[in-house]
PDB file of C-alpha atoms in Angstrom:
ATOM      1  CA  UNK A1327       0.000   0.000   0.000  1.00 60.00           C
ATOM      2  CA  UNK A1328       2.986   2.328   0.956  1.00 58.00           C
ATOM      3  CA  UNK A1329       4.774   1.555  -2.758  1.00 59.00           C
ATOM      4  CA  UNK A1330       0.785   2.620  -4.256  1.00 63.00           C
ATOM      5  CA  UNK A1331       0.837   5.668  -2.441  1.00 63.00           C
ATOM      6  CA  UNK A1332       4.556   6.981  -2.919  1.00 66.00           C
ATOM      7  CA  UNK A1333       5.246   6.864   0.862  1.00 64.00           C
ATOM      8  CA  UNK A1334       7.442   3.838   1.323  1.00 67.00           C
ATOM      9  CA  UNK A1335      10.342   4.361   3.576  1.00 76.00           C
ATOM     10  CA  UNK A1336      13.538   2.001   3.194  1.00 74.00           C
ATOM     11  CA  UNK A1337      13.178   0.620   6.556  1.00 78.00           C
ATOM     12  CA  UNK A1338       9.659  -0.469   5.329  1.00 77.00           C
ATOM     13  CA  UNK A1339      10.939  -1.947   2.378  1.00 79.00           C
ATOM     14  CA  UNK A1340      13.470  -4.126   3.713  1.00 82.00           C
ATOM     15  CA  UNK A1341      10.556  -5.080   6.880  1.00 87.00           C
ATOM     16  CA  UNK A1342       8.617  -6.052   3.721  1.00 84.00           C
ATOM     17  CA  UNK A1343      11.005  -7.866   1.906  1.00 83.00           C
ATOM     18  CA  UNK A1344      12.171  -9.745   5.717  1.00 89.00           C
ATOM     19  CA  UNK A1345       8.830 -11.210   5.770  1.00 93.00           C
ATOM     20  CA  UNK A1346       7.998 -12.335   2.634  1.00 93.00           C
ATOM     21  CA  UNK A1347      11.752 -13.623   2.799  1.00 93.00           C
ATOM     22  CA  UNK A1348      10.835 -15.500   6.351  1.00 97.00           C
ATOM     23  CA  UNK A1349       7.359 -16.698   4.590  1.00 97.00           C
ATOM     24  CA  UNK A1350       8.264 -18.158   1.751  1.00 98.00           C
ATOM     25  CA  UNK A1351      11.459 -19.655   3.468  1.00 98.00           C
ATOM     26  CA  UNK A1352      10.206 -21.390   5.794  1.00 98.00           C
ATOM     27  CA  UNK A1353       7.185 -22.573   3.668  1.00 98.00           C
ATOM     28  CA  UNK A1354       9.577 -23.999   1.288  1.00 98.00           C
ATOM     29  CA  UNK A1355      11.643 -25.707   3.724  1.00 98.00           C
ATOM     30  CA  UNK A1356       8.654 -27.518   5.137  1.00 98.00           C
ATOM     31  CA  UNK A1357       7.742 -28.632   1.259  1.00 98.00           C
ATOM     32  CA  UNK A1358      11.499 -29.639   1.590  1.00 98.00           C
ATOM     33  CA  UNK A1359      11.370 -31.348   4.194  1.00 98.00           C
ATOM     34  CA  UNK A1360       8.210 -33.142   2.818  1.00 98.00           C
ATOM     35  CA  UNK A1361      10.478 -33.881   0.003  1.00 97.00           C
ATOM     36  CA  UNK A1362       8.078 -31.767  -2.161  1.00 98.00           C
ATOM     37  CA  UNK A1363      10.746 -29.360  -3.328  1.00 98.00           C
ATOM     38  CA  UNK A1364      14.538 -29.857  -3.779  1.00 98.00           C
ATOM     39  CA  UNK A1365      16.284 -28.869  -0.070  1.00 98.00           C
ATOM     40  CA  UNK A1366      18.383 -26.942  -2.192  1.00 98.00           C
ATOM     41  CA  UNK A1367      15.834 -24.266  -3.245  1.00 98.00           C
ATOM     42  CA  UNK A1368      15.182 -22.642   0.526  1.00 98.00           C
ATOM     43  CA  UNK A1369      19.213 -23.036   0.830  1.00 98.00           C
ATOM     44  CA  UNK A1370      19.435 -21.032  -2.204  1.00 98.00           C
ATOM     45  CA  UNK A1371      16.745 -18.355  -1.107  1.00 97.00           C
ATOM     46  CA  UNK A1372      18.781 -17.910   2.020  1.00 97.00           C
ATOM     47  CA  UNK A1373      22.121 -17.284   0.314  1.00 96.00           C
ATOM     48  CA  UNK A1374      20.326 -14.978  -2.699  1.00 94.00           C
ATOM     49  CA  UNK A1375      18.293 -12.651   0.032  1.00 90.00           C
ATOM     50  CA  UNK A1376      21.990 -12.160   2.498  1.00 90.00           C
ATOM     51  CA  UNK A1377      23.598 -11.257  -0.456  1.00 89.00           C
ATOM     52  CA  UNK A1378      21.039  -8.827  -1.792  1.00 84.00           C
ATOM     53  CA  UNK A1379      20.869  -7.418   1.423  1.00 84.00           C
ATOM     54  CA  UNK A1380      24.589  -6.977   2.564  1.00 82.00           C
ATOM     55  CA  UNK A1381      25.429  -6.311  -1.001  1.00 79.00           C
ATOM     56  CA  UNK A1382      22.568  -3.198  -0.825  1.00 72.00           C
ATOM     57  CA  UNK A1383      24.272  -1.774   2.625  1.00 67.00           C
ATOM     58  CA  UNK A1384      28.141  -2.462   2.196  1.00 67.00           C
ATOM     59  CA  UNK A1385      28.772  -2.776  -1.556  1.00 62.00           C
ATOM     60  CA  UNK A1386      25.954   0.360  -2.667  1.00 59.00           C
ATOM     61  CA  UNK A1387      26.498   2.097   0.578  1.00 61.00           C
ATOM     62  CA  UNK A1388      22.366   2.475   0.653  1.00 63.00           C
ATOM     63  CA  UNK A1389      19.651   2.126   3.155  1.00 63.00           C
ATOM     64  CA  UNK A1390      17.233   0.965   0.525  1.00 62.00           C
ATOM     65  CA  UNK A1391      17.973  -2.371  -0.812  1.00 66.00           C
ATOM     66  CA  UNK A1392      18.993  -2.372  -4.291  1.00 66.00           C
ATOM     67  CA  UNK A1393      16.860  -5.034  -6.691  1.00 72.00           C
ATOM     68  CA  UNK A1394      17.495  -6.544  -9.745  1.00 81.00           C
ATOM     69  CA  UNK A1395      15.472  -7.448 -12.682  1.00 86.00           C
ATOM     70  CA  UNK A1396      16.115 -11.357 -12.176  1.00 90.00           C
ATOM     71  CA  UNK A1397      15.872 -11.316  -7.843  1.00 88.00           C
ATOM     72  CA  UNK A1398      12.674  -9.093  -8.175  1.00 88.00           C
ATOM     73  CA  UNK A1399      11.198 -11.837 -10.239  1.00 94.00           C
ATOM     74  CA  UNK A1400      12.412 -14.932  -8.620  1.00 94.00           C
ATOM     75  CA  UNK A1401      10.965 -13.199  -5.159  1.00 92.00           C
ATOM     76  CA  UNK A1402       7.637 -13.326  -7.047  1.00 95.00           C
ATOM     77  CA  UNK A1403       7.739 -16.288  -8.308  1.00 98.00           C
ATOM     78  CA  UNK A1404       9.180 -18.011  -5.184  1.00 97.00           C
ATOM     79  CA  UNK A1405       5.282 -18.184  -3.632  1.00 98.00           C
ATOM     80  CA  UNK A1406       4.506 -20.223  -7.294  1.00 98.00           C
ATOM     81  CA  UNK A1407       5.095 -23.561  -5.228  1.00 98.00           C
ATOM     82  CA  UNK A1408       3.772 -23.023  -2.137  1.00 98.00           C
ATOM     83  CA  UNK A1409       0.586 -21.871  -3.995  1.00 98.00           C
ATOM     84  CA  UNK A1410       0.599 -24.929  -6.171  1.00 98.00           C
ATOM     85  CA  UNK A1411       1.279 -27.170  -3.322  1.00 98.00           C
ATOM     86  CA  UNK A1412      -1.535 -25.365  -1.165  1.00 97.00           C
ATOM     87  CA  UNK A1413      -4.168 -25.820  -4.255  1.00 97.00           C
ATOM     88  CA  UNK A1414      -3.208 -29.813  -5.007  1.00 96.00           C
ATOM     89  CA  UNK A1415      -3.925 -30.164  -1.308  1.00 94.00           C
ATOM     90  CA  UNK A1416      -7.222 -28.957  -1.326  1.00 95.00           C
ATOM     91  CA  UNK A1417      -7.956 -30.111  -4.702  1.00 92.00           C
ATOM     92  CA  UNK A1418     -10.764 -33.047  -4.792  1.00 87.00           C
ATOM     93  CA  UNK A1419      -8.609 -36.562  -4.803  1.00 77.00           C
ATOM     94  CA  UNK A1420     -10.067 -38.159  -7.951  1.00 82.00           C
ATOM     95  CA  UNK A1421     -10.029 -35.044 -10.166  1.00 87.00           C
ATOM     96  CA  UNK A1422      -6.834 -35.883 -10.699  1.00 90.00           C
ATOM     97  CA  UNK A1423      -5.213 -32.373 -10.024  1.00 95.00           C
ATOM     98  CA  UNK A1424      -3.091 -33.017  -7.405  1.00 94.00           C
ATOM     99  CA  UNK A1425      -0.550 -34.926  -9.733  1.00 94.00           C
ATOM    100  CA  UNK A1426      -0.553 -32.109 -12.451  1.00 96.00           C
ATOM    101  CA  UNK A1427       0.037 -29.411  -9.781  1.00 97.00           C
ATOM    102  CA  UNK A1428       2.418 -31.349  -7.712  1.00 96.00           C
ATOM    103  CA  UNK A1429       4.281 -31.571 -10.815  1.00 96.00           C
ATOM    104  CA  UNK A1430       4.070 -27.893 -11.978  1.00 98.00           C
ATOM    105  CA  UNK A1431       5.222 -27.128  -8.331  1.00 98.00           C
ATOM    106  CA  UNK A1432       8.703 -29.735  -8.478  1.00 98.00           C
ATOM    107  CA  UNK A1433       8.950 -27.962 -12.314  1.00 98.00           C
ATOM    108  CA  UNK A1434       8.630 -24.134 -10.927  1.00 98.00           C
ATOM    109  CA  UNK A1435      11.063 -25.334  -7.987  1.00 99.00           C
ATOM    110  CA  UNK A1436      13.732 -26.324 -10.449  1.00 98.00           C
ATOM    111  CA  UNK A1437      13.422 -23.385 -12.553  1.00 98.00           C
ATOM    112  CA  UNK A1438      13.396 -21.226  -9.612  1.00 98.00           C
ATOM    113  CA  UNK A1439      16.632 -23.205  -8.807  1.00 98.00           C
ATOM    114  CA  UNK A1440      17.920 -22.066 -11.586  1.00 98.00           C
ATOM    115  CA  UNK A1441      17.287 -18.376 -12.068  1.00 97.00           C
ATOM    116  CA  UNK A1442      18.221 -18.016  -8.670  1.00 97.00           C
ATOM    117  CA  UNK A1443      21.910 -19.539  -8.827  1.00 98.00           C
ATOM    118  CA  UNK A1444      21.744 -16.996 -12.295  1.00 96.00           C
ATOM    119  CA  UNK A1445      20.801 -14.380 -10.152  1.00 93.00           C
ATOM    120  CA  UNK A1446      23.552 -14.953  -7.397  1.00 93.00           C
ATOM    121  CA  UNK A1447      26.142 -15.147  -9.992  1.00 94.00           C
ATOM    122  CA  UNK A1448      24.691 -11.405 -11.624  1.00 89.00           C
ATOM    123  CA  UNK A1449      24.238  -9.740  -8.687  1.00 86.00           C
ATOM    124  CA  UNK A1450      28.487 -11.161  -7.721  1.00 86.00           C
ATOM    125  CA  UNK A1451      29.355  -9.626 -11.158  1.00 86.00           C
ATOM    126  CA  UNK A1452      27.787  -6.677 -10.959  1.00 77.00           C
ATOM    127  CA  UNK A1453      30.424  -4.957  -9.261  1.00 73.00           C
ATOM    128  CA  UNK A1454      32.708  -5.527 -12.398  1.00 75.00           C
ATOM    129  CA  UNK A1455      30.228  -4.472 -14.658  1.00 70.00           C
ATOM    130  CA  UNK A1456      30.234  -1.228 -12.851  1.00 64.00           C
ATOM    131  CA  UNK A1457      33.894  -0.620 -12.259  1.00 63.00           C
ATOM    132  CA  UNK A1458      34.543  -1.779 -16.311  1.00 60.00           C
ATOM    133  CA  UNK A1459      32.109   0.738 -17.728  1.00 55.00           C
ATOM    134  CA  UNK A1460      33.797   3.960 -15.677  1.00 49.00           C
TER     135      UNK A1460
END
């Protein structure tokens, strides 16, 4: 509501960020530890989030955090599973949605494995980016 109205403040952008971080962390470590998603994923989501946040303060020197194109959509797209999961749970048993959405979950989770490993490894190179183009 805050971003809507032009009044967000960086302390309630990173308090926003924390908890969808802590959300859909520990949400996918539970499907993890279901052996619904990879373990690796949440692992992944940890590492991705410290570095987007120390990189914002000590690297950028800023009190707002500093996204990128690829972590802005992975952090969207990182509820995809736990929404799929959530809706093949409820689904009725012989409609015979729970396999197709189980399986579009494990597909998103591998993707988001992906794009997030890209997105560690542009948000490391960044830096050089930067320094090459002054």
């Amino acid at each position: 509501m805050a971003r809507a109205q032009g009044t967000a403040s960086a302390r309630g952008q990173i308090f926003d960020h924390s908890t969808d971080f802590l959300f859909v962390t520990s949400g996918l470590a539970g499907a993890a530890y279901a052996e619904l998603v990879p373990w690796v994923l949440p692992v992944l989501i940890v590492l991705a989030f410290s570095q987007y946040v120390l990189d914002s303060h000590f690297l950028y020197h800023q009190k707002s955090l500093r996204m990128s194109f690829l972590g802005r959509w992975n952090g969207v797209f990182y509820f995809g599973p736990l929404l799929l999961i959530a809706t093949a749970r409820i689904s009725p048993e012989n409609s015979g949605l729970y396999p197709l959405l189980m399986t579009l979950a494990s597909l998103l989770a591998y993707g988001l494995i992906i794009s997030t490993l890209l997105s560690i490894v542009d948000r490391a190179i960044a830096p050089l980016r930067h320094s090459s183009g002054d």
